[in-house]
């Protein structure tokens, strides 16, 4: 398998090949997903909820993102590594945005960074791309805007659909190499996808995006939250598998079956 680069991702859109993306936060999972052939690994700031148990993504720090990105970088061989810029790392000033993007590349091993927001983030996106750091945009249901949105709600219904089209165009004009469309009606995602020359990556945005992204713990059935979003498809039930293994181990130790001769020196 060949190392995937940003130009490869752009080419996939031109050739009409779909772009599968999964999140990863650690070394072992990155190794497994890379071996499966995933072209893009996203170190999402969803790490804060999935790995650290925060209520939302807002508390995630740059140091935490660098740690997760570095762990994933060591585990992957071929996948393009995109790291989220956490809340507060690109909104305060352009110089902070540039400094933090550089940290994710230099210390985290990221090959691209992801920034939430369209028109409002376009200046930061332009400035980061001017340093030759590729940027993935992210519009629609942007989790870092939870307080403004009043919860995780589908965006772009009715009148606000025009604003989302403007957001997508602003990101492309600012140099973004791709745009995540999260939690928007499928028909609107189709329209945006058709109007951009860079790929769109959907999550809860229907089947017509150029690629799709899922949070890996959701698709593997590791997320124990009963309120999983409608867009999640469970490809495995690892929670049940892991719990059963742990129960068997507990019993084995309690009843003296582990360690046996094979596991002893
Ligand atoms: O943080 C994240 O994992 C994300 C994706 C779900 C798009 O932003």
Short mmCIF file of C-alpha atoms and ligand atoms in Angstrom, two decimals:
data_model
loop_
_atom_site.label_atom_id
_atom_site.label_comp_id
_atom_site.label_asym_id
_atom_site.label_seq_id
_atom_site.Cartn_x
_atom_site.Cartn_y
_atom_site.Cartn_z
CA UNK A 1 0.00 0.00 0.00
CA UNK A 2 1.11 3.53 -0.76
CA UNK A 3 1.37 6.54 1.54
CA UNK A 4 -1.69 8.75 1.09
CA UNK A 5 -1.13 12.46 0.63
CA UNK A 6 -3.34 15.53 0.28
CA UNK A 7 -3.03 15.48 -3.55
CA UNK A 8 -4.21 11.83 -3.48
CA UNK A 9 -7.35 12.90 -1.59
CA UNK A 10 -8.05 15.67 -4.12
CA UNK A 11 -7.57 13.16 -6.94
CA UNK A 12 -10.11 10.80 -5.39
CA UNK A 13 -12.81 13.44 -5.89
CA UNK A 14 -11.75 14.05 -9.50
CA UNK A 15 -11.87 10.29 -10.17
CA UNK A 16 -15.20 9.87 -8.37
CA UNK A 17 -13.73 7.54 -5.73
CA UNK A 18 -15.32 7.84 -2.28
CA UNK A 19 -13.10 8.84 0.65
CA UNK A 20 -13.57 6.83 3.87
CA UNK A 21 -12.31 8.56 7.04
CA UNK A 22 -12.28 7.31 10.63
CA UNK A 23 -11.19 8.97 13.84
CA UNK A 24 -8.34 7.54 15.88
CA UNK A 25 -6.84 8.66 19.16
CA UNK A 26 -4.17 6.10 20.00
CA UNK A 27 -1.31 3.98 18.68
CA UNK A 28 -2.91 0.51 18.57
CA UNK A 29 -6.16 1.61 16.95
CA UNK A 30 -4.23 3.64 14.38
CA UNK A 31 -2.22 0.51 13.50
CA UNK A 32 -5.34 -1.59 13.02
CA UNK A 33 -7.20 1.01 10.95
CA UNK A 34 -4.12 1.72 8.83
CA UNK A 35 -3.68 -2.01 8.16
CA UNK A 36 -7.33 -2.12 7.06
CA UNK A 37 -6.46 0.50 4.41
CA UNK A 38 -8.22 3.60 5.72
CA UNK A 39 -6.93 6.52 3.60
CA UNK A 40 -7.47 9.26 6.20
CA UNK A 41 -7.22 9.14 10.00
CA UNK A 42 -8.71 12.09 11.85
CA UNK A 43 -7.48 12.79 15.36
CA UNK A 44 -10.74 14.46 16.29
CA UNK A 45 -11.22 16.63 19.34
CA UNK A 46 -14.01 14.11 19.97
CA UNK A 47 -11.08 12.52 21.85
CA UNK A 48 -12.21 14.69 24.75
CA UNK A 49 -15.58 12.94 24.93
CA UNK A 50 -14.55 9.48 23.74
CA UNK A 51 -11.26 9.10 25.59
CA UNK A 52 -11.46 11.55 28.49
CA UNK A 53 -15.20 11.46 29.23
CA UNK A 54 -15.73 15.23 28.96
CA UNK A 55 -19.32 16.34 28.39
CA UNK A 56 -18.40 18.14 25.15
CA UNK A 57 -15.28 19.01 23.13
CA UNK A 58 -14.72 22.47 24.63
CA UNK A 59 -12.25 21.54 27.41
CA UNK A 60 -9.83 19.77 25.04
CA UNK A 61 -6.39 21.39 25.14
CA UNK A 62 -3.60 21.70 22.61
CA UNK A 63 -1.40 19.48 24.77
CA UNK A 64 -4.06 16.74 24.69
CA UNK A 65 -4.40 17.00 20.91
CA UNK A 66 -0.64 16.86 20.46
CA UNK A 67 -0.49 13.73 22.65
CA UNK A 68 -3.24 11.95 20.68
CA UNK A 69 -1.88 13.04 17.29
CA UNK A 70 1.61 11.84 18.20
CA UNK A 71 0.27 8.46 19.34
CA UNK A 72 -1.68 8.02 16.08
CA UNK A 73 1.29 9.21 14.00
CA UNK A 74 3.43 6.45 15.49
CA UNK A 75 0.77 3.83 14.69
CA UNK A 76 -0.07 4.67 11.11
CA UNK A 77 2.06 4.02 8.05
CA UNK A 78 -0.01 5.02 5.03
CA UNK A 79 -3.05 7.01 6.11
CA UNK A 80 -3.08 10.79 5.83
CA UNK A 81 -3.07 12.15 9.39
CA UNK A 82 -5.39 15.09 10.04
CA UNK A 83 -5.57 16.59 13.52
CA UNK A 84 -8.33 18.77 14.89
CA UNK A 85 -7.47 22.20 16.23
CA UNK A 86 -9.26 22.32 19.60
CA UNK A 87 -11.57 25.08 20.82
CA UNK A 88 -9.61 28.28 21.55
CA UNK A 89 -6.57 27.28 19.52
CA UNK A 90 -7.46 29.26 16.37
CA UNK A 91 -10.21 31.73 17.33
CA UNK A 92 -8.32 34.16 19.58
CA UNK A 93 -5.83 35.51 17.04
CA UNK A 94 -4.33 34.59 13.70
CA UNK A 95 -0.87 34.33 15.21
CA UNK A 96 -2.18 31.83 17.83
CA UNK A 97 -3.85 29.86 15.04
CA UNK A 98 -0.60 29.71 13.07
CA UNK A 99 1.45 28.79 16.14
CA UNK A 100 -0.93 26.00 17.15
CA UNK A 101 -1.17 24.56 13.63
CA UNK A 102 2.62 24.42 13.55
CA UNK A 103 2.63 22.59 16.91
CA UNK A 104 0.28 19.90 15.59
CA UNK A 105 2.59 19.33 12.63
CA UNK A 106 5.91 19.61 14.46
CA UNK A 107 5.05 17.88 17.74
CA UNK A 108 1.98 15.83 16.74
CA UNK A 109 3.13 14.59 13.35
CA UNK A 110 -0.06 15.84 11.68
CA UNK A 111 -0.02 16.29 7.90
CA UNK A 112 -3.10 18.52 7.93
CA UNK A 113 -5.24 20.26 10.54
CA UNK A 114 -9.01 20.64 10.84
CA UNK A 115 -10.72 23.90 11.78
CA UNK A 116 -14.42 24.38 12.58
CA UNK A 117 -16.43 27.24 11.07
CA UNK A 118 -16.88 28.68 7.57
CA UNK A 119 -16.85 32.42 6.88
CA UNK A 120 -15.89 33.15 10.50
CA UNK A 121 -12.79 30.91 10.30
CA UNK A 122 -11.77 31.70 6.72
CA UNK A 123 -9.02 34.14 7.71
CA UNK A 124 -7.41 31.57 10.01
CA UNK A 125 -7.72 28.89 7.32
CA UNK A 126 -6.07 31.16 4.74
CA UNK A 127 -3.27 32.05 7.10
CA UNK A 128 -2.53 28.40 8.00
CA UNK A 129 -2.62 27.26 4.37
CA UNK A 130 -0.20 30.08 3.53
CA UNK A 131 2.30 28.23 5.74
CA UNK A 132 1.76 25.18 3.49
CA UNK A 133 -0.15 23.33 6.20
CA UNK A 134 -3.21 21.78 4.53
CA UNK A 135 -6.51 22.56 6.24
CA UNK A 136 -9.71 20.53 6.37
CA UNK A 137 -12.71 22.78 7.05
CA UNK A 138 -15.77 21.74 9.08
CA UNK A 139 -19.22 23.32 8.79
CA UNK A 140 -22.83 22.58 9.72
CA UNK A 141 -23.16 21.07 13.17
CA UNK A 142 -19.85 22.24 14.57
CA UNK A 143 -19.55 20.71 18.06
CA UNK A 144 -17.36 23.56 19.36
CA UNK A 145 -20.40 25.84 18.84
CA UNK A 146 -22.60 23.77 21.18
CA UNK A 147 -23.60 26.72 23.37
CA UNK A 148 -24.53 28.91 20.41
CA UNK A 149 -26.52 26.09 18.77
CA UNK A 150 -28.24 25.18 22.07
CA UNK A 151 -27.28 21.52 21.67
CA UNK A 152 -26.26 19.17 18.90
CA UNK A 153 -28.90 20.03 16.29
CA UNK A 154 -29.14 19.49 12.55
CA UNK A 155 -28.09 22.74 10.81
CA UNK A 156 -28.95 24.30 7.45
CA UNK A 157 -32.67 23.63 7.44
CA UNK A 158 -34.69 26.34 5.66
CA UNK A 159 -33.22 29.82 5.38
CA UNK A 160 -29.83 29.02 6.91
CA UNK A 161 -28.97 26.72 3.98
CA UNK A 162 -27.68 29.75 2.02
CA UNK A 163 -25.32 30.62 4.86
CA UNK A 164 -23.87 27.11 4.76
CA UNK A 165 -23.24 27.35 1.02
CA UNK A 166 -21.41 30.65 1.68
CA UNK A 167 -19.40 28.95 4.45
CA UNK A 168 -18.32 26.13 2.14
CA UNK A 169 -17.28 28.57 -0.60
CA UNK A 170 -15.37 30.74 1.88
CA UNK A 171 -13.36 27.69 3.00
CA UNK A 172 -12.56 26.63 -0.54
CA UNK A 173 -11.53 30.22 -1.40
CA UNK A 174 -9.33 30.31 1.71
CA UNK A 175 -7.46 27.23 0.49
CA UNK A 176 -9.05 24.35 2.44
CA UNK A 177 -8.32 21.00 0.76
CA UNK A 178 -11.56 19.42 2.00
CA UNK A 179 -14.63 20.30 4.04
CA UNK A 180 -16.43 18.19 6.65
CA UNK A 181 -20.21 18.59 6.42
CA UNK A 182 -21.74 17.56 9.73
CA UNK A 183 -25.42 17.22 10.62
CA UNK A 184 -27.02 18.84 7.58
CA UNK A 185 -29.83 17.71 5.25
CA UNK A 186 -28.66 15.29 2.54
CA UNK A 187 -29.99 17.45 -0.31
CA UNK A 188 -28.04 20.49 0.94
CA UNK A 189 -24.87 18.38 1.30
CA UNK A 190 -25.38 17.22 -2.30
CA UNK A 191 -25.66 20.82 -3.49
CA UNK A 192 -22.52 21.89 -1.59
CA UNK A 193 -20.60 18.83 -2.83
CA UNK A 194 -21.55 19.66 -6.43
CA UNK A 195 -20.48 23.29 -6.07
CA UNK A 196 -16.99 22.69 -4.60
CA UNK A 197 -13.89 21.46 -6.39
CA UNK A 198 -12.45 20.13 -3.12
CA UNK A 199 -13.92 16.99 -1.50
CA UNK A 200 -16.67 17.08 1.11
CA UNK A 201 -16.56 14.56 3.94
CA UNK A 202 -19.97 13.88 5.45
CA UNK A 203 -21.07 12.87 8.91
CA UNK A 204 -24.82 12.87 9.27
CA UNK A 205 -24.97 14.59 5.86
CA UNK A 206 -26.35 11.86 3.62
CA UNK A 207 -24.88 9.70 0.87
CA UNK A 208 -23.84 12.30 -1.72
CA UNK A 209 -20.71 13.66 -0.04
CA UNK A 210 -17.34 12.76 -1.57
CA UNK A 211 -16.34 10.94 1.61
CA UNK A 212 -17.72 9.84 4.97
CA UNK A 213 -16.32 10.05 8.48
CA UNK A 214 -17.40 8.25 11.66
CA UNK A 215 -16.11 8.30 15.22
CA UNK A 216 -14.37 4.95 15.52
CA UNK A 217 -15.78 4.10 18.97
CA UNK A 218 -19.32 4.67 17.62
CA UNK A 219 -18.93 2.39 14.59
CA UNK A 220 -17.22 -0.32 16.63
CA UNK A 221 -19.96 -0.36 19.26
CA UNK A 222 -17.65 0.88 22.03
CA UNK A 223 -19.73 3.96 22.81
CA UNK A 224 -21.87 3.09 25.84
CA UNK A 225 -24.05 6.22 25.53
CA UNK A 226 -27.56 5.03 24.63
CA UNK A 227 -28.26 8.29 22.70
CA UNK A 228 -26.15 7.52 19.63
CA UNK A 229 -26.86 9.84 16.70
CA UNK A 230 -29.11 8.44 13.95
CA UNK A 231 -26.30 8.61 11.38
CA UNK A 232 -24.12 6.04 13.19
CA UNK A 233 -23.94 2.56 11.69
CA UNK A 234 -22.55 -0.04 14.09
CA UNK A 235 -20.11 -2.35 12.29
CA UNK A 236 -19.24 -4.36 15.41
CA UNK A 237 -20.34 -4.79 19.00
CA UNK A 238 -16.99 -4.52 20.76
CA UNK A 239 -18.54 -3.41 24.05
CA UNK A 240 -20.20 -6.81 24.39
CA UNK A 241 -17.04 -8.64 23.24
CA UNK A 242 -14.80 -6.75 25.70
CA UNK A 243 -17.21 -7.07 28.60
CA UNK A 244 -17.55 -10.82 28.04
CA UNK A 245 -13.75 -11.20 27.86
CA UNK A 246 -13.29 -9.20 31.07
CA UNK A 247 -15.98 -11.29 32.85
CA UNK A 248 -14.26 -14.52 31.75
CA UNK A 249 -10.87 -13.21 32.93
CA UNK A 250 -12.28 -12.19 36.31
CA UNK A 251 -13.77 -15.68 36.75
CA UNK A 252 -10.58 -17.40 35.58
CA UNK A 253 -8.46 -15.50 38.12
CA UNK A 254 -10.99 -15.96 40.91
CA UNK A 255 -11.27 -19.69 40.24
CA UNK A 256 -7.53 -20.31 39.67
CA UNK A 257 -7.65 -21.11 35.93
CA UNK A 258 -5.37 -18.18 35.02
CA UNK A 259 -2.43 -18.26 34.77
CA UNK A 260 -2.17 -21.89 33.64
CA UNK A 261 1.04 -23.79 32.81
CA UNK A 262 1.26 -22.15 29.32
CA UNK A 263 1.33 -18.67 30.84
CA UNK A 264 3.88 -19.53 33.55
CA UNK A 265 7.72 -19.58 33.52
O1 LIG B 1 -13.92 15.52 16.47
C1 LIG B 1 -14.29 14.74 15.60
O2 LIG B 1 -14.19 13.52 15.72
C2 LIG B 1 -14.85 15.30 14.37
C3 LIG B 1 -15.44 14.38 13.36
C4 LIG B 1 -16.52 13.55 13.88
C5 LIG B 1 -15.80 15.06 12.11
O3 LIG B 1 -14.83 16.47 14.21
#
